[in-house]
PDB file of C-alpha atoms in Angstrom:
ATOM      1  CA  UNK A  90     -67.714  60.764   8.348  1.00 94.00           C
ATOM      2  CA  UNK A  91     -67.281  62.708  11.815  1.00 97.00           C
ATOM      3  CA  UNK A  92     -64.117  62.935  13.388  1.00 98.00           C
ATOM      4  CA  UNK A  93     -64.354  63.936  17.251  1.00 98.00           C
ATOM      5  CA  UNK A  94     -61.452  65.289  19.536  1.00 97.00           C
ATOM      6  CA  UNK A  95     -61.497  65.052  23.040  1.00 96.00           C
ATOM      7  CA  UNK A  96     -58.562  67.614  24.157  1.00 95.00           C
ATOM      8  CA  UNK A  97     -57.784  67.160  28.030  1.00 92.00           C
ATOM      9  CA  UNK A  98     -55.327  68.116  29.862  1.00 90.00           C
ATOM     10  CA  UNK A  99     -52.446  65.038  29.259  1.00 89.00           C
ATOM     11  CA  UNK A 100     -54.505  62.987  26.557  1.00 92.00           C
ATOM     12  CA  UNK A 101     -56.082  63.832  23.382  1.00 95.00           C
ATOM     13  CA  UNK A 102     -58.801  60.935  22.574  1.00 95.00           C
ATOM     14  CA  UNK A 103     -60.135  60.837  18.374  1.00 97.00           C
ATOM     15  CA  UNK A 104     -62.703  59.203  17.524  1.00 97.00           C
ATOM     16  CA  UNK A 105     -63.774  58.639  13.392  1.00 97.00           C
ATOM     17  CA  UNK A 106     -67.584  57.934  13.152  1.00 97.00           C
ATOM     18  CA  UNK A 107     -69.862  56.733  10.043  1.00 96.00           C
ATOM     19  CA  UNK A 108     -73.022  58.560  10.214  1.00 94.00           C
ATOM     20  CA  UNK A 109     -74.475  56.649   7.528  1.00 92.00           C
ATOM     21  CA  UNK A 110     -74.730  53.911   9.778  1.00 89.00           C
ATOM     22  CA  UNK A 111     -77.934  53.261  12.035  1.00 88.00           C
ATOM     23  CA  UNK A 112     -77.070  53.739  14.830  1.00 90.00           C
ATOM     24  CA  UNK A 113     -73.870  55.510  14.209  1.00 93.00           C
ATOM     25  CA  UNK A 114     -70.728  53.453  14.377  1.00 95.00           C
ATOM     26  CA  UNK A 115     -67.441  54.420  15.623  1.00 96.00           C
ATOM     27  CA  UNK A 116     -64.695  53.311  12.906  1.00 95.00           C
ATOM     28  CA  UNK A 117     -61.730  54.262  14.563  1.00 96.00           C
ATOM     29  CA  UNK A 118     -60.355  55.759  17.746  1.00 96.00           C
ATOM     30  CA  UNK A 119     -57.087  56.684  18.783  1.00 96.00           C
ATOM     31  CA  UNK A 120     -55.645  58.254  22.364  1.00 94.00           C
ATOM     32  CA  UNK A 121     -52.511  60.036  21.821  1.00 95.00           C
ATOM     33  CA  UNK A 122     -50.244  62.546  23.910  1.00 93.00           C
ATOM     34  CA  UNK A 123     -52.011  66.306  23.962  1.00 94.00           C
ATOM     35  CA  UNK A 124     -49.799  68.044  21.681  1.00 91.00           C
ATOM     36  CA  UNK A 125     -49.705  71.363  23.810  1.00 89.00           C
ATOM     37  CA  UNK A 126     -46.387  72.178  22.338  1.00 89.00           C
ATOM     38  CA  UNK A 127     -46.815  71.486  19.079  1.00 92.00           C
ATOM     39  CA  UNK A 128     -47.156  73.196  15.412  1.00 95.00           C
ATOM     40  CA  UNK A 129     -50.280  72.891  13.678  1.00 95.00           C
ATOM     41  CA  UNK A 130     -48.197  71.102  11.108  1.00 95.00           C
ATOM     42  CA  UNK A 131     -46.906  68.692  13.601  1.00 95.00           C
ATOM     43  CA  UNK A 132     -50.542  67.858  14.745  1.00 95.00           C
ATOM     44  CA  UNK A 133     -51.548  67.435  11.047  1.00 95.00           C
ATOM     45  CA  UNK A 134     -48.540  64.910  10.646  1.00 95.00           C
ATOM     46  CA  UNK A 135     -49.289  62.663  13.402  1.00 95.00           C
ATOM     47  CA  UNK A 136     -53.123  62.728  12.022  1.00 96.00           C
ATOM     48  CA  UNK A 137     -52.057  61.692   9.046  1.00 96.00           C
ATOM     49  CA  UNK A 138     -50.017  59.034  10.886  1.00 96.00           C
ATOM     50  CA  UNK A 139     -52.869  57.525  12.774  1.00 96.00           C
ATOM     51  CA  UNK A 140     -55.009  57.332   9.338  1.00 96.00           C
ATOM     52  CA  UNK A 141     -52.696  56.456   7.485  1.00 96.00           C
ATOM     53  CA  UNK A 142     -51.875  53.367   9.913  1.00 95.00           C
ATOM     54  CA  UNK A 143     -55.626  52.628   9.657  1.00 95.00           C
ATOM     55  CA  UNK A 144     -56.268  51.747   5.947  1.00 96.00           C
ATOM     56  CA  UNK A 145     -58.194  55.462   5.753  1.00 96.00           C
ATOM     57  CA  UNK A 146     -58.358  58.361   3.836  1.00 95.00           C
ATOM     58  CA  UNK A 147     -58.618  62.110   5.670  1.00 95.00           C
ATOM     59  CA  UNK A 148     -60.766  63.145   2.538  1.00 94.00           C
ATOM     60  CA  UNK A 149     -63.571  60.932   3.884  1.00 95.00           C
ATOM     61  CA  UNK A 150     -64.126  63.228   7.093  1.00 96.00           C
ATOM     62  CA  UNK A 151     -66.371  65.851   6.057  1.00 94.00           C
ATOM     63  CA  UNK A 152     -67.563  66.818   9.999  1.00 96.00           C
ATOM     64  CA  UNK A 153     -65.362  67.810  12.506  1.00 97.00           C
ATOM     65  CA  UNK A 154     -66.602  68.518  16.579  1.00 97.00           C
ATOM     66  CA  UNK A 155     -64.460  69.550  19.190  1.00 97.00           C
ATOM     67  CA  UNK A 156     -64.398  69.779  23.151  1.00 96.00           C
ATOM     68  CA  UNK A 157     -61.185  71.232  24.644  1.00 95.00           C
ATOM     69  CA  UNK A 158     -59.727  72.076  27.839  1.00 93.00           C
ATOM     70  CA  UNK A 159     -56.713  73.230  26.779  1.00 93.00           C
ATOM     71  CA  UNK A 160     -57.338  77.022  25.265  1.00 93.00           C
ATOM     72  CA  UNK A 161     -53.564  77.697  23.775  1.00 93.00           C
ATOM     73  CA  UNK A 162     -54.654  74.131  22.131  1.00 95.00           C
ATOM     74  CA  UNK A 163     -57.503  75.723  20.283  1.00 95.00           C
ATOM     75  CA  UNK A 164     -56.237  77.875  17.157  1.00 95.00           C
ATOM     76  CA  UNK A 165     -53.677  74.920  16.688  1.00 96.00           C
ATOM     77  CA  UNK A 166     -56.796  72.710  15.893  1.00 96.00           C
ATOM     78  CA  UNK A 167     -58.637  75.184  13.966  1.00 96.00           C
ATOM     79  CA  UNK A 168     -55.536  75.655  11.825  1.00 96.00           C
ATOM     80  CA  UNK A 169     -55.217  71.778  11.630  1.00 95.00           C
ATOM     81  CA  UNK A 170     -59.103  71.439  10.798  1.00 96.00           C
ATOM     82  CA  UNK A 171     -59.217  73.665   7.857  1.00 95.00           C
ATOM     83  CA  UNK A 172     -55.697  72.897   6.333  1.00 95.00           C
ATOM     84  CA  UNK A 173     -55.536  69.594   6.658  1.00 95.00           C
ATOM     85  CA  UNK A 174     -59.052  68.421   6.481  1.00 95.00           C
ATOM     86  CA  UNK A 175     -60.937  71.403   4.700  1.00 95.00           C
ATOM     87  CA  UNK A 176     -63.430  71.365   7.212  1.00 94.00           C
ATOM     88  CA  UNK A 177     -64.432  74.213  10.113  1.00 94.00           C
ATOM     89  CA  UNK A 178     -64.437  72.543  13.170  1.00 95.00           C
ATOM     90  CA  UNK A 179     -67.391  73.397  15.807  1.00 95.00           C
ATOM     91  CA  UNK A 180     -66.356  73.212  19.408  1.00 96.00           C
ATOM     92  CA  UNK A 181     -68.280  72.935  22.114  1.00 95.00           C
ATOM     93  CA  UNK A 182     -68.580  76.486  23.567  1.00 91.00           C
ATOM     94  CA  UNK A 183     -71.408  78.445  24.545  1.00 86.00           C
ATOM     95  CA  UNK A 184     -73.995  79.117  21.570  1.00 84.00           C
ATOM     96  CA  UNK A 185     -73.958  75.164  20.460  1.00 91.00           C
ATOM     97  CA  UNK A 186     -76.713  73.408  20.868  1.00 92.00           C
ATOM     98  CA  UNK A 187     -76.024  70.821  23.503  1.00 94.00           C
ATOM     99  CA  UNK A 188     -80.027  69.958  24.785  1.00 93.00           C
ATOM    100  CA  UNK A 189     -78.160  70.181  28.534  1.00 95.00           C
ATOM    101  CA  UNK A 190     -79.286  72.666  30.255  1.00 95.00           C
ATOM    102  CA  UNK A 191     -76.724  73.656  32.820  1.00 95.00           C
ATOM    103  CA  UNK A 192     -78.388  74.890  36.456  1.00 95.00           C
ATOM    104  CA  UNK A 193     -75.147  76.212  38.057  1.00 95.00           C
ATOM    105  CA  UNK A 194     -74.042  79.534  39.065  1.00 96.00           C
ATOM    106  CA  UNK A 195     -71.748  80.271  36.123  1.00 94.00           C
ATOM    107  CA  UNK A 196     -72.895  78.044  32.839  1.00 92.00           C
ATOM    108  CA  UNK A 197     -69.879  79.574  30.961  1.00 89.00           C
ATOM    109  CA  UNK A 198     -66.982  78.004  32.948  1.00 91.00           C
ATOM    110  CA  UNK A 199     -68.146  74.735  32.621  1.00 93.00           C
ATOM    111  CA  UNK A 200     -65.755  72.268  30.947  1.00 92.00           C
ATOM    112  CA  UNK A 201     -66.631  71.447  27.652  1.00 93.00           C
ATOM    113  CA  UNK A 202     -65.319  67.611  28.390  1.00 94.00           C
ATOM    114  CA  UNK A 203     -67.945  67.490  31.230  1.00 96.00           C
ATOM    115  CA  UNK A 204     -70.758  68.766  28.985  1.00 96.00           C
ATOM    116  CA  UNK A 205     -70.972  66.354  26.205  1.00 97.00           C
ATOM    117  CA  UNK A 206     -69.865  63.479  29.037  1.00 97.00           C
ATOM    118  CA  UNK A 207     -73.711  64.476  30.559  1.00 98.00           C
ATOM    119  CA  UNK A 208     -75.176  64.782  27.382  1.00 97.00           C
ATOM    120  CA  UNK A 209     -73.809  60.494  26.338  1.00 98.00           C
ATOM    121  CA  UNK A 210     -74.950  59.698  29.666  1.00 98.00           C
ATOM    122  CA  UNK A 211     -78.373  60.983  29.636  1.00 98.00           C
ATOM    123  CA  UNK A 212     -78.768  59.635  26.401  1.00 96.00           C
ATOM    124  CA  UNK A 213     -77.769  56.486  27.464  1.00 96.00           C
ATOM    125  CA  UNK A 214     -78.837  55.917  30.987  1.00 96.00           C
ATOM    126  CA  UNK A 215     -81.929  58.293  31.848  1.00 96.00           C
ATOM    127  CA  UNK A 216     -81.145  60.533  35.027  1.00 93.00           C
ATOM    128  CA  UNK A 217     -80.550  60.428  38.019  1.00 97.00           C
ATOM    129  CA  UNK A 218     -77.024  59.644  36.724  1.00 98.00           C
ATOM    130  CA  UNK A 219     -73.438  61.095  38.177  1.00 98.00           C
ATOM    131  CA  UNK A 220     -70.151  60.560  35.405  1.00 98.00           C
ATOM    132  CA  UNK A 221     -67.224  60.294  37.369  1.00 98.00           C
ATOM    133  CA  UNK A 222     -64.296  60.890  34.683  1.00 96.00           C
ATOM    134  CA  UNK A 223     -61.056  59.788  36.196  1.00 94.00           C
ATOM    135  CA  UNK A 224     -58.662  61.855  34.339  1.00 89.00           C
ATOM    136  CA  UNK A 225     -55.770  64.882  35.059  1.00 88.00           C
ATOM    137  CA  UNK A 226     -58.329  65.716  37.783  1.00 93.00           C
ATOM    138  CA  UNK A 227     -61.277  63.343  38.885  1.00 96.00           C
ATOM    139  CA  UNK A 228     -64.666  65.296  38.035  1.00 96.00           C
ATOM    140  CA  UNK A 229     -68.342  64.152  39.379  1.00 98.00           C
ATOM    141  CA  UNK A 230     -71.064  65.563  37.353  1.00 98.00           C
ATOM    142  CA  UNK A 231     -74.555  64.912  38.385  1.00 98.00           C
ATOM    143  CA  UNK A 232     -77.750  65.224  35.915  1.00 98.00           C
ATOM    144  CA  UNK A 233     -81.133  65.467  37.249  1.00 97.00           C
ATOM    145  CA  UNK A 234     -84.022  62.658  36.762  1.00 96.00           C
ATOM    146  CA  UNK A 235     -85.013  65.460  33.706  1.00 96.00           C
ATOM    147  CA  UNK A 236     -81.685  65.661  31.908  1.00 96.00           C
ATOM    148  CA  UNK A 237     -80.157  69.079  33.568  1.00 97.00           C
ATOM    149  CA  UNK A 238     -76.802  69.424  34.997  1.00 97.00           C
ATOM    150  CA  UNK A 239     -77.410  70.661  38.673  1.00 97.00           C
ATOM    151  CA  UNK A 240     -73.042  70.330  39.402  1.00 97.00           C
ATOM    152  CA  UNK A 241     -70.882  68.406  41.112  1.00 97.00           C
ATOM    153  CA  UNK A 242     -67.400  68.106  42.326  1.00 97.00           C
ATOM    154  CA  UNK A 243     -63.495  68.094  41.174  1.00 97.00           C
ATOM    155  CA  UNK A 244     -60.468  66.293  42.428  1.00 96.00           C
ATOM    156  CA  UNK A 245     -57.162  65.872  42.220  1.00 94.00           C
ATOM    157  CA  UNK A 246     -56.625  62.717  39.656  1.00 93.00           C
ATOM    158  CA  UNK A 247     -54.830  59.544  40.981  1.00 93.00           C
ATOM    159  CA  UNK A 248     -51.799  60.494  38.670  1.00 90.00           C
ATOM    160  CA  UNK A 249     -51.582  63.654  40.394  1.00 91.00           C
ATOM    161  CA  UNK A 250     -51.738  62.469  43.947  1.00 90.00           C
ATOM    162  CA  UNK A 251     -49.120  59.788  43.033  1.00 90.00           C
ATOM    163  CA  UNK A 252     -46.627  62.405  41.272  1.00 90.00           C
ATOM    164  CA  UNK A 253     -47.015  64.823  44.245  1.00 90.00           C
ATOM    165  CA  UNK A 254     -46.185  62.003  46.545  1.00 89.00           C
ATOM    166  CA  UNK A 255     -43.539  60.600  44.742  1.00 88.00           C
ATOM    167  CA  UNK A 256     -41.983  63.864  44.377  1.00 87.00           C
ATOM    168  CA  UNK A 257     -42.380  65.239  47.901  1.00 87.00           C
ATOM    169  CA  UNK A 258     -40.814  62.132  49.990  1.00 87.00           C
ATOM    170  CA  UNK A 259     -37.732  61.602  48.769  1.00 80.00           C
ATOM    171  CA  UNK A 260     -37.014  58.155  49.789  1.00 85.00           C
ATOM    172  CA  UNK A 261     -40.311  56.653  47.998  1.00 87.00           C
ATOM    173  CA  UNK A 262     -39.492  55.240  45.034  1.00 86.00           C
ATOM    174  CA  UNK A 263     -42.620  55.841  41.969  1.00 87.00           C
ATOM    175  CA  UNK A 264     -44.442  52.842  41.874  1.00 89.00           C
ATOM    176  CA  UNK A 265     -46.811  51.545  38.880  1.00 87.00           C
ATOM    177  CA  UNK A 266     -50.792  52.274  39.862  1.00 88.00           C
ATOM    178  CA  UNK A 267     -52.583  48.890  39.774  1.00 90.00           C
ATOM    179  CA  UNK A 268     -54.619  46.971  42.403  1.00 92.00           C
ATOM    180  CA  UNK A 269     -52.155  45.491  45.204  1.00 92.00           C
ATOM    181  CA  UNK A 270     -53.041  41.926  46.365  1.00 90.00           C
ATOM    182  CA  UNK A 271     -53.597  42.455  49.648  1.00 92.00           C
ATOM    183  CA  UNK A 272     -54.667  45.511  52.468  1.00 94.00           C
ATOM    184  CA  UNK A 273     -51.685  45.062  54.374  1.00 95.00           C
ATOM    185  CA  UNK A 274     -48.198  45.965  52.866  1.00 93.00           C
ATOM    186  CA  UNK A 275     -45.307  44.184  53.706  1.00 94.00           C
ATOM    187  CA  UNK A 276     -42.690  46.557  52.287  1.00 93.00           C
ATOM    188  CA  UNK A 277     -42.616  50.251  50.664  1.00 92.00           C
ATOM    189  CA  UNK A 278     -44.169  49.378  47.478  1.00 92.00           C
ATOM    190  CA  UNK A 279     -46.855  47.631  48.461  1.00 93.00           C
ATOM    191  CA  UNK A 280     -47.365  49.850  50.994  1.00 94.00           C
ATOM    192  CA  UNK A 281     -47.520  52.979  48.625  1.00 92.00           C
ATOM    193  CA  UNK A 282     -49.620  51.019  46.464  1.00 93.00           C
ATOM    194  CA  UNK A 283     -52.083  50.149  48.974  1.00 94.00           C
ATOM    195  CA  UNK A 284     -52.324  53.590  50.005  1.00 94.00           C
ATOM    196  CA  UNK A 285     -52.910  55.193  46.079  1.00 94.00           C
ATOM    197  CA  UNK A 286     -55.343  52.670  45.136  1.00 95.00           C
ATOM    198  CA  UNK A 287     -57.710  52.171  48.080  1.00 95.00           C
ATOM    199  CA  UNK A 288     -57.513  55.754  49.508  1.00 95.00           C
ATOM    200  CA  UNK A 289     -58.689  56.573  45.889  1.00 95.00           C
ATOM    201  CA  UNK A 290     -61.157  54.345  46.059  1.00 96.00           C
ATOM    202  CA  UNK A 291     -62.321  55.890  49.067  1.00 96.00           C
ATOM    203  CA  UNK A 292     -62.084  58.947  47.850  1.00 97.00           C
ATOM    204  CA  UNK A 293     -64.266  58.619  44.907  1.00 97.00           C
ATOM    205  CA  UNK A 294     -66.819  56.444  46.839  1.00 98.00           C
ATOM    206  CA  UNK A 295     -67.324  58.687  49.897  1.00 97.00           C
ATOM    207  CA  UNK A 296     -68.035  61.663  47.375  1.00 98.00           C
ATOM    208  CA  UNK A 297     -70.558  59.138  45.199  1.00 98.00           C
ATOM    209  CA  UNK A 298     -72.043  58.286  48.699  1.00 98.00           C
ATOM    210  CA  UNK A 299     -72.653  61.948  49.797  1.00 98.00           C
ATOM    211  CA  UNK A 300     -74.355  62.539  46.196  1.00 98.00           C
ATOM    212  CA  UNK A 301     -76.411  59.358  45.803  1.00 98.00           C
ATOM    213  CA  UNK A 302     -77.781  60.437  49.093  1.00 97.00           C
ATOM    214  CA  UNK A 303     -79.343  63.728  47.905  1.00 96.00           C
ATOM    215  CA  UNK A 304     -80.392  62.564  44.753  1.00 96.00           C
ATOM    216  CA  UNK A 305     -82.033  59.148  45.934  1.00 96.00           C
ATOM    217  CA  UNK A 306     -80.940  55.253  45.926  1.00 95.00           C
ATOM    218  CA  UNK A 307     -82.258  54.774  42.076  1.00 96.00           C
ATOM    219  CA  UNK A 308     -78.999  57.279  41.044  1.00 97.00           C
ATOM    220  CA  UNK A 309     -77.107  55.638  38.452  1.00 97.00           C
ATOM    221  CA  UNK A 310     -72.677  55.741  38.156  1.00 98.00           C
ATOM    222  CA  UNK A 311     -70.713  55.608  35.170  1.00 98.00           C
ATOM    223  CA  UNK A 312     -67.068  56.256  35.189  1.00 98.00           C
ATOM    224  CA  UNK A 313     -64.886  57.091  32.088  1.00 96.00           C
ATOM    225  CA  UNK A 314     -61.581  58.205  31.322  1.00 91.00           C
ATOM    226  CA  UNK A 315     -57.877  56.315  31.323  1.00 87.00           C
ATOM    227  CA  UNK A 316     -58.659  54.997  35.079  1.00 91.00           C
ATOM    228  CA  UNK A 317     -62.277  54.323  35.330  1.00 94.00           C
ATOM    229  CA  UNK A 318     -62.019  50.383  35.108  1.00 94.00           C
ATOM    230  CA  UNK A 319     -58.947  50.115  37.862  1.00 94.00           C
ATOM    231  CA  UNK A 320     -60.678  52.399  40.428  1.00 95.00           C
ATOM    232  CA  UNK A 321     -64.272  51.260  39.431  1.00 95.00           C
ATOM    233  CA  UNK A 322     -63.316  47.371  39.826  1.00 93.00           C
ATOM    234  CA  UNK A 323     -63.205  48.389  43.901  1.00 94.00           C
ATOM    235  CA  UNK A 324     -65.531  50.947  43.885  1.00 96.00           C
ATOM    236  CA  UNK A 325     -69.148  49.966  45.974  1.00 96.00           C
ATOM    237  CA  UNK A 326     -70.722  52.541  43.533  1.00 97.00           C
ATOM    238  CA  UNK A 327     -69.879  52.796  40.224  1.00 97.00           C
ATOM    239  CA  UNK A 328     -71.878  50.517  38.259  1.00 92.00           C
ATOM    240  CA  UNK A 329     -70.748  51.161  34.334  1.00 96.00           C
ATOM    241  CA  UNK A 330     -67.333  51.970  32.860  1.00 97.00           C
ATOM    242  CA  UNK A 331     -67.935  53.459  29.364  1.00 96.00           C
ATOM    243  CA  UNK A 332     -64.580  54.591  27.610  1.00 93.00           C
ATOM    244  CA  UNK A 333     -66.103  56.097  24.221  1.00 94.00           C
ATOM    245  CA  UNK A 334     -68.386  58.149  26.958  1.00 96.00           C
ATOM    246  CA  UNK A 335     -67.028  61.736  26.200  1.00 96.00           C
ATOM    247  CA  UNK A 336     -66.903  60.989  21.690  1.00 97.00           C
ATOM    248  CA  UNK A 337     -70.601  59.366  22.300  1.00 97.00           C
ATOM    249  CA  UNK A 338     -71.377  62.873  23.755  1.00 97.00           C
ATOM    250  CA  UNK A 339     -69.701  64.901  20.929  1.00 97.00           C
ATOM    251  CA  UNK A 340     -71.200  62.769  18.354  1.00 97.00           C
ATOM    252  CA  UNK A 341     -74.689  63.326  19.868  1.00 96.00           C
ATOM    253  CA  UNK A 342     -73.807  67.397  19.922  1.00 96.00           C
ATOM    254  CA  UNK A 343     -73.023  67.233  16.635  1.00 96.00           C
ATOM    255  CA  UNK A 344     -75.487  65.621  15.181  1.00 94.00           C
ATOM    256  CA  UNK A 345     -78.023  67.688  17.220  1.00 93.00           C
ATOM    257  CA  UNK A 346     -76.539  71.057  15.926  1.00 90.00           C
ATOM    258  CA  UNK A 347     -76.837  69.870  12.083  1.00 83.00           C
ATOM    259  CA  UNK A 348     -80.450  69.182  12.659  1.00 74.00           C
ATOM    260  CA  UNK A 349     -80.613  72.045  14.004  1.00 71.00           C
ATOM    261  CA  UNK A 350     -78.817  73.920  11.063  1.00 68.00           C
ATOM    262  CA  UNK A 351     -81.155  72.091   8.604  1.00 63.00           C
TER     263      UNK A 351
END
């Protein structure tokens, strides 16, 4: 068994994977706070939790692959890996074995969540393909017709944009995120609404326009992360929401770097 952590910025995604199977099948998965604050022994606990809830044993994982974004988040995990599980973890970090190569100007500072979310869609889709993945920040990552990430573009998440409004005019009230009914608002909350969700929308589609027209009209979209299927239900351009995109990727990783081992 595999487990794979996804550690972003507000959400931690796990995902439990039977490599026996063919093709590998994902057993569990779980999306929980990022414990940024926490012990290791805290982490372990809720772990423990979150099997414990699911009818399985933490004995059965004997593979562990990481991708973080959060570095003061990284011994924590180590510490949780090898206490709680018995197993050394391998995060993604230059040295791994990925089969992406990266054509930017600085490989290293690439995120690690961005990596294995090229490598799943590659895999899955062929290239030309861009991953939007809609999470703290919005990232576009494009990968060539022959698998390489060429680069791409960050911004500001729709959670982020709504907090910095909210907290900047104080007479708006904070409003849920969800597709309003109509274009034109007839009071503050639909009007706040309106403006979040389709000037998203047009954010993230006049970026996917720009790219799709350098890389040519056959350029495939998928979109993961907490708000891919809101924003991607408007979108003219995204044509797949995958959630399990960024695990698929670690899975892949992983699997690649034991053959490798072998």
């Amino acid at each position: 068994m595999l487990l794979a952590i996804d550690a972003g910025n507000s959400n931690t995604v796990i995902g439990l994977y039977d490599l026996t199977a063919e093709p590998a099948k994902l057993v569990a998965d779980w999306r929980i706070t990022t414990p940024v604050n926490q012990t290791a022994s805290e982490c372990g606990v809720i772990l423990a939790n979150l099997f414990a809830l699911a009818k399985l044993e933490m004995s059965v994982v004997d593979g562990i692959v990481v991708s973080s974004v959060v570095p003061p988040l990284d011994p924590i995990l180590k510490e949780v890996c090898t206490v709680y599980f018995h197993v050394k973890a391998i995060f993604i970090e230059p040295g791994i074995k990925t089969g992406l190569p990266i054509l930017t100007d600085n490989p290293s500072e690439v995120g690690a969540d961005r990596i294995v979310n090229c490598v799943a869609a590659f895999d899955k889709f062929g290239g030309p393909t861009i991953v939007v993945d809609m999470g703290t920040a919005t990232t576009f990552d494009v990968i060539s017709k022959k698998g390489e990430f060429l680069g791409g573009a960050i911004a500001p998440g729709l959670r982020i944009s709504a907090d910095a409004l909210f907290a900047r005019a104080a007479r708006l009230p904070r409003v849920d995120i969800k597709r309003p009914a109509k274009v034109i608002g007839t009071n503050t909350v639909d009007n706040m609404q309106i403006g979040l969700y389709y000037g998203y929308i047009g954010l993230v589609d006049g970026i996917l326009e720009r790219m799709i027209a350098e890389l040519g009209a056959e350029t495939k979209v998928v979109a993961t992360g907490g708000l891919a299927k809101l924003i991607a239900s408007g979108s003219k351009h995204i044509t797949t929401v995958d959630d399990m995109l960024t695990l698929t990727g670690l899975r892949i990783v992983y699997q690649r770097n034991l053959k490798a081992k072998r």
